[in-house]
Short mmCIF file of C-alpha atoms in Angstrom, two decimals:
data_model
loop_
_atom_site.label_atom_id
_atom_site.label_comp_id
_atom_site.label_asym_id
_atom_site.label_seq_id
_atom_site.Cartn_x
_atom_site.Cartn_y
_atom_site.Cartn_z
CA UNK A 1 172.68 -112.89 20.31
CA UNK A 2 169.08 -113.29 19.19
CA UNK A 3 166.77 -110.36 19.85
CA UNK A 4 164.28 -112.61 21.64
CA UNK A 5 165.03 -115.93 23.31
CA UNK A 6 162.34 -118.39 24.25
CA UNK A 7 162.64 -121.97 25.46
CA UNK A 8 160.98 -124.14 22.79
CA UNK A 9 159.86 -126.79 25.26
CA UNK A 10 157.87 -128.95 24.96
CA UNK A 11 156.38 -128.35 28.37
CA UNK A 12 153.96 -130.93 29.78
CA UNK A 13 151.88 -130.18 32.85
CA UNK A 14 148.89 -131.83 34.53
CA UNK A 15 145.50 -130.17 34.30
CA UNK A 16 145.06 -127.53 36.99
CA UNK A 17 148.76 -126.67 37.23
CA UNK A 18 150.15 -123.16 37.10
CA UNK A 19 152.19 -122.68 33.94
CA UNK A 20 155.03 -120.18 33.60
CA UNK A 21 156.27 -119.25 30.13
CA UNK A 22 159.19 -116.89 29.68
CA UNK A 23 161.17 -114.87 27.19
CA UNK A 24 164.26 -112.73 27.42
CA UNK A 25 165.16 -109.97 25.01
CA UNK A 26 168.28 -107.97 24.28
CA UNK A 27 167.17 -104.52 23.07
CA UNK A 28 166.10 -102.09 25.79
CA UNK A 29 164.25 -99.98 23.17
CA UNK A 30 161.42 -102.49 23.09
CA UNK A 31 158.29 -101.03 24.66
CA UNK A 32 155.44 -103.31 23.61
CA UNK A 33 155.19 -106.90 24.72
CA UNK A 34 152.73 -109.45 23.49
CA UNK A 35 151.85 -113.09 23.93
CA UNK A 36 150.24 -115.05 21.15
CA UNK A 37 148.72 -118.52 21.28
CA UNK A 38 148.90 -120.74 18.23
CA UNK A 39 146.94 -123.94 17.95
CA UNK A 40 148.16 -126.59 15.54
CA UNK A 41 147.54 -125.62 11.90
CA UNK A 42 146.06 -122.25 12.87
CA UNK A 43 147.30 -118.67 12.83
CA UNK A 44 148.64 -117.02 16.00
CA UNK A 45 145.98 -115.22 18.07
CA UNK A 46 146.72 -112.41 20.47
CA UNK A 47 146.38 -113.34 24.13
CA UNK A 48 147.94 -110.49 26.05
CA UNK A 49 149.38 -107.11 25.19
CA UNK A 50 151.40 -104.97 27.60
CA UNK A 51 153.03 -101.61 27.23
CA UNK A 52 156.22 -101.03 29.25
CA UNK A 53 156.72 -102.68 32.64
CA UNK A 54 154.24 -104.19 35.02
CA UNK A 55 151.57 -106.83 35.22
CA UNK A 56 148.39 -107.36 33.30
CA UNK A 57 145.73 -109.90 34.16
CA UNK A 58 142.97 -111.33 32.01
CA UNK A 59 141.04 -114.23 33.50
CA UNK A 60 143.43 -117.11 34.07
CA UNK A 61 146.25 -115.34 32.23
CA UNK A 62 148.77 -112.90 33.71
CA UNK A 63 151.49 -111.19 31.71
CA UNK A 64 154.50 -109.71 33.49
CA UNK A 65 157.19 -107.45 32.10
CA UNK A 66 160.44 -106.68 33.89
CA UNK A 67 162.25 -104.18 31.72
CA UNK A 68 165.22 -103.92 34.08
CA UNK A 69 165.95 -107.62 33.53
CA UNK A 70 164.62 -107.66 29.95
CA UNK A 71 162.38 -110.54 30.94
CA UNK A 72 158.75 -111.21 30.13
CA UNK A 73 156.49 -113.92 31.48
CA UNK A 74 153.07 -115.38 30.91
CA UNK A 75 151.38 -117.26 33.74
CA UNK A 76 148.41 -119.53 33.20
CA UNK A 77 146.44 -120.48 36.30
CA UNK A 78 144.29 -123.60 36.53
CA UNK A 79 145.58 -124.83 33.18
CA UNK A 80 143.14 -126.70 30.97
CA UNK A 81 143.67 -129.22 28.16
CA UNK A 82 142.33 -126.53 25.81
CA UNK A 83 145.40 -124.43 26.71
CA UNK A 84 147.57 -126.96 24.85
CA UNK A 85 149.15 -124.92 22.09
CA UNK A 86 152.35 -123.11 21.15
CA UNK A 87 152.83 -119.79 22.95
CA UNK A 88 154.84 -117.10 21.21
CA UNK A 89 156.17 -113.99 22.85
CA UNK A 90 156.51 -110.92 20.66
CA UNK A 91 158.17 -107.58 21.21
CA UNK A 92 158.02 -104.28 19.44
CA UNK A 93 159.57 -100.83 19.81
CA UNK A 94 156.57 -98.92 18.49
CA UNK A 95 155.64 -97.08 15.33
CA UNK A 96 156.22 -99.02 12.15
CA UNK A 97 159.10 -101.04 13.52
CA UNK A 98 158.85 -104.76 12.99
CA UNK A 99 157.48 -107.11 15.61
CA UNK A 100 160.03 -109.73 16.63
CA UNK A 101 158.73 -113.09 17.73
CA UNK A 102 160.25 -115.70 19.99
CA UNK A 103 160.54 -119.23 18.69
CA UNK A 104 157.50 -120.36 20.69
CA UNK A 105 157.04 -122.77 23.59
CA UNK A 106 154.89 -125.82 22.97
CA UNK A 107 152.63 -126.52 25.96
CA UNK A 108 150.69 -129.69 26.60
CA UNK A 109 148.19 -129.85 29.44
CA UNK A 110 147.42 -133.44 30.32
CA UNK A 111 143.90 -134.25 31.62
CA UNK B 1 133.06 -112.71 9.37
CA UNK B 2 136.74 -113.53 8.99
CA UNK B 3 138.92 -110.54 9.89
CA UNK B 4 142.04 -111.58 7.95
CA UNK B 5 141.57 -114.14 5.20
CA UNK B 6 144.07 -115.86 2.95
CA UNK B 7 143.74 -117.95 -0.18
CA UNK B 8 144.59 -120.64 -0.86
CA UNK B 9 144.83 -122.51 2.42
CA UNK B 10 147.03 -125.21 0.90
CA UNK B 11 149.33 -124.97 -2.09
CA UNK B 12 151.32 -127.89 -3.48
CA UNK B 13 153.49 -127.17 -6.48
CA UNK B 14 156.60 -128.20 -8.35
CA UNK B 15 160.00 -126.58 -8.06
CA UNK B 16 160.46 -123.78 -10.56
CA UNK B 17 156.79 -122.80 -10.74
CA UNK B 18 155.42 -119.34 -9.99
CA UNK B 19 152.57 -118.99 -7.49
CA UNK B 20 150.59 -116.29 -5.70
CA UNK B 21 148.96 -116.09 -2.28
CA UNK B 22 146.24 -113.54 -1.58
CA UNK B 23 145.35 -111.78 1.65
CA UNK B 24 142.43 -109.56 2.56
CA UNK B 25 141.51 -107.85 5.81
CA UNK B 26 138.17 -106.27 6.66
CA UNK B 27 139.34 -104.58 9.86
CA UNK B 28 140.03 -101.21 8.26
CA UNK B 29 143.69 -101.51 9.24
CA UNK B 30 146.41 -99.50 7.53
CA UNK B 31 149.31 -101.90 7.93
CA UNK B 32 149.64 -105.41 6.58
CA UNK B 33 152.40 -108.01 6.82
CA UNK B 34 153.68 -111.23 5.38
CA UNK B 35 155.39 -113.71 7.68
CA UNK B 36 157.02 -117.05 6.99
CA UNK B 37 156.81 -119.81 9.61
CA UNK B 38 159.22 -122.68 9.17
CA UNK B 39 158.90 -126.26 10.38
CA UNK B 40 160.34 -125.26 13.77
CA UNK B 41 157.52 -122.73 14.23
CA UNK B 42 159.84 -119.73 13.95
CA UNK B 43 157.78 -116.78 12.68
CA UNK B 44 159.87 -114.41 10.60
CA UNK B 45 158.68 -111.17 9.06
CA UNK B 46 159.14 -110.79 5.32
CA UNK B 47 157.35 -107.60 4.31
CA UNK B 48 155.17 -104.87 5.71
CA UNK B 49 152.98 -102.37 3.87
CA UNK B 50 151.36 -99.25 5.26
CA UNK B 51 148.65 -97.69 3.11
CA UNK B 52 149.97 -99.53 0.04
CA UNK B 53 153.54 -98.37 0.68
CA UNK B 54 156.33 -100.86 1.41
CA UNK B 55 157.84 -100.02 4.81
CA UNK B 56 159.61 -103.21 5.86
CA UNK B 57 161.52 -105.44 3.49
CA UNK B 58 163.57 -108.00 5.35
CA UNK B 59 166.32 -109.96 3.67
CA UNK B 60 164.07 -111.88 1.35
CA UNK B 61 165.11 -113.21 -2.09
CA UNK B 62 163.79 -111.02 -4.87
CA UNK B 63 161.84 -114.03 -6.15
CA UNK B 64 159.29 -112.88 -3.58
CA UNK B 65 157.32 -109.83 -4.63
CA UNK B 66 154.53 -108.37 -2.53
CA UNK B 67 151.81 -106.25 -4.07
CA UNK B 68 149.23 -104.11 -2.32
CA UNK B 69 146.49 -102.96 -4.70
CA UNK B 70 144.71 -101.20 -1.83
CA UNK B 71 145.13 -101.06 1.93
CA UNK B 72 142.76 -103.99 2.48
CA UNK B 73 144.75 -106.37 0.28
CA UNK B 74 148.31 -107.63 0.28
CA UNK B 75 149.30 -110.37 -2.13
CA UNK B 76 152.53 -112.33 -2.33
CA UNK B 77 153.90 -113.59 -5.61
CA UNK B 78 156.73 -116.11 -5.63
CA UNK B 79 158.76 -116.84 -8.76
CA UNK B 80 160.86 -119.92 -9.46
CA UNK B 81 159.81 -121.77 -6.33
CA UNK B 82 162.50 -123.70 -4.46
CA UNK B 83 162.29 -126.57 -1.98
CA UNK B 84 163.33 -124.22 0.84
CA UNK B 85 160.26 -122.07 0.22
CA UNK B 86 158.10 -124.80 1.75
CA UNK B 87 156.59 -123.27 4.89
CA UNK B 88 153.41 -121.73 6.23
CA UNK B 89 152.93 -118.14 5.11
CA UNK B 90 150.87 -115.88 7.34
CA UNK B 91 149.34 -112.57 6.50
CA UNK B 92 148.65 -110.14 9.35
CA UNK B 93 147.24 -106.67 9.78
CA UNK B 94 147.62 -103.96 12.39
CA UNK B 95 145.53 -100.91 13.13
CA UNK B 96 146.64 -97.34 13.76
CA UNK B 97 145.40 -97.11 17.32
CA UNK B 98 147.13 -100.17 18.75
CA UNK B 99 150.18 -102.23 18.16
CA UNK B 100 148.52 -105.61 18.07
CA UNK B 101 148.57 -107.72 14.95
CA UNK B 102 145.81 -109.97 13.76
CA UNK B 103 146.83 -113.02 11.77
CA UNK B 104 145.19 -114.88 8.96
CA UNK B 105 144.80 -118.68 9.02
CA UNK B 106 147.96 -119.27 6.99
CA UNK B 107 148.79 -120.78 3.61
CA UNK B 108 150.69 -124.06 3.77
CA UNK B 109 153.04 -124.12 0.79
CA UNK B 110 154.71 -127.38 -0.20
CA UNK B 111 157.26 -127.33 -2.98
CA UNK B 112 158.05 -130.76 -4.46
#
């Protein structure tokens, strides 16, 4: 079983839709949860960073962590064409342990 | 000012050659990484250095040798390049206070 599972998509939605991106993970030791956005031919950029369980909101983006289900989500409200990118979840158990990335979900927001 | 920079951006070379990729960060971070991203976008860690000391060494062929001359630089040297080495290589850095990583723009390596 992979440490992090993420549906690769692609996911196509109309502009203005609410987008839900998800990952599941297997190791309950993970404490830090991140979402990165990667535009084509660019490096990943950090979008959201959450420690332990709960929700975190930043503008149109909301990250949710459910440690009991080992499930993390990223919601994008009022999606825009500029949100079209690959979204990678990443998890980490702290300290100098490696960060493990999901395979990424490719999102296309259609005007 | 670019936080994490890599050179070159593109690298096209023949099988069997030796090449190097350089990375520099001006964030004052202590930890730096090399990742490989394949054609399916899977981002896999290769190495991590903390204050010039190797702390993560994933199962990577020993043709790949990282070198950290100081904590702001982490270079990657690859010997005897193979077709399967074609990928995008990303450098990243992470600070002490947080657990977020900042990525460079990537080096697209094509081995012919």
